Amino acid sequence: MGAVMTELDDLEDIPGPEGQLTLKLVAMPKDTNLHGDISASWVVSQMEQAAELTAARLAKGRTATVALSSMDFLCPVRLGSLVEVHSQLVETGTSSLKINIEVWILPPNEQDPNSLYKVTEATFVMVALDDKGRIRTLPKC
């Protein structure tokens, strides 16, 4: 007998965010560039904030960004879009964490809450710091 295709099978083929939802916010007028789109620097700032939140929780304290991979912007972020930033731990070292960050949007006036569009992604390398700003070892889990 042949397999019966269901709506759930179709949904599994649709890519979606990976990792934990870390930030969810609305793109506001103050975040636009001169063309009225949301500035790429604002998007990167939200990504770094999500990486910092994730790293600080895992490192149990202060962390800093030391590197991030290149990124491509797949679509513009329009004013009023609901912006979701997802984070996923990729790797840990002695003092560092690699965290993949993805940005997805729900455009303004979109009726289907499942119609998210991927904007960009990057891997952030974060290091744990002590109170004096020196690199420290990550705590044991």
PDB file of C-alpha atoms in Angstrom, residues 29 31-40 76-79:
ATOM      1  CA  PRO A  29      10.338  53.708  13.474  1.00  0.00           C
ATOM      2  CA  ASP A  31      15.188  51.552  14.102  1.00  0.00           C
ATOM      3  CA  THR A  32      14.873  52.489  10.399  1.00  0.00           C
ATOM      4  CA  ASN A  33      17.500  53.585   7.912  1.00  0.00           C
ATOM      5  CA  LEU A  34      17.022  56.488   5.489  1.00  0.00           C
ATOM      6  CA  HIS A  35      14.952  54.298   3.140  1.00  0.00           C
ATOM      7  CA  GLY A  36      12.464  53.312   5.829  1.00  0.00           C
ATOM      8  CA  ASP A  37      13.676  49.745   6.250  1.00  0.00           C
ATOM      9  CA  ILE A  38      15.005  48.449   9.517  1.00  0.00           C
ATOM     10  CA  SER A  39      18.757  49.013   9.731  1.00  0.00           C
ATOM     11  CA  ALA A  40      21.074  46.008   9.425  1.00  0.00           C
ATOM     12  CA  PRO A  76      14.608  43.329   4.399  1.00  0.00           C
ATOM     13  CA  VAL A  77      12.918  43.858   7.746  1.00  0.00           C
ATOM     14  CA  ARG A  78       9.965  46.172   7.290  1.00  0.00           C
ATOM     15  CA  LEU A  79       8.737  48.619   9.868  1.00  0.00           C
TER      16      LEU A  79
END
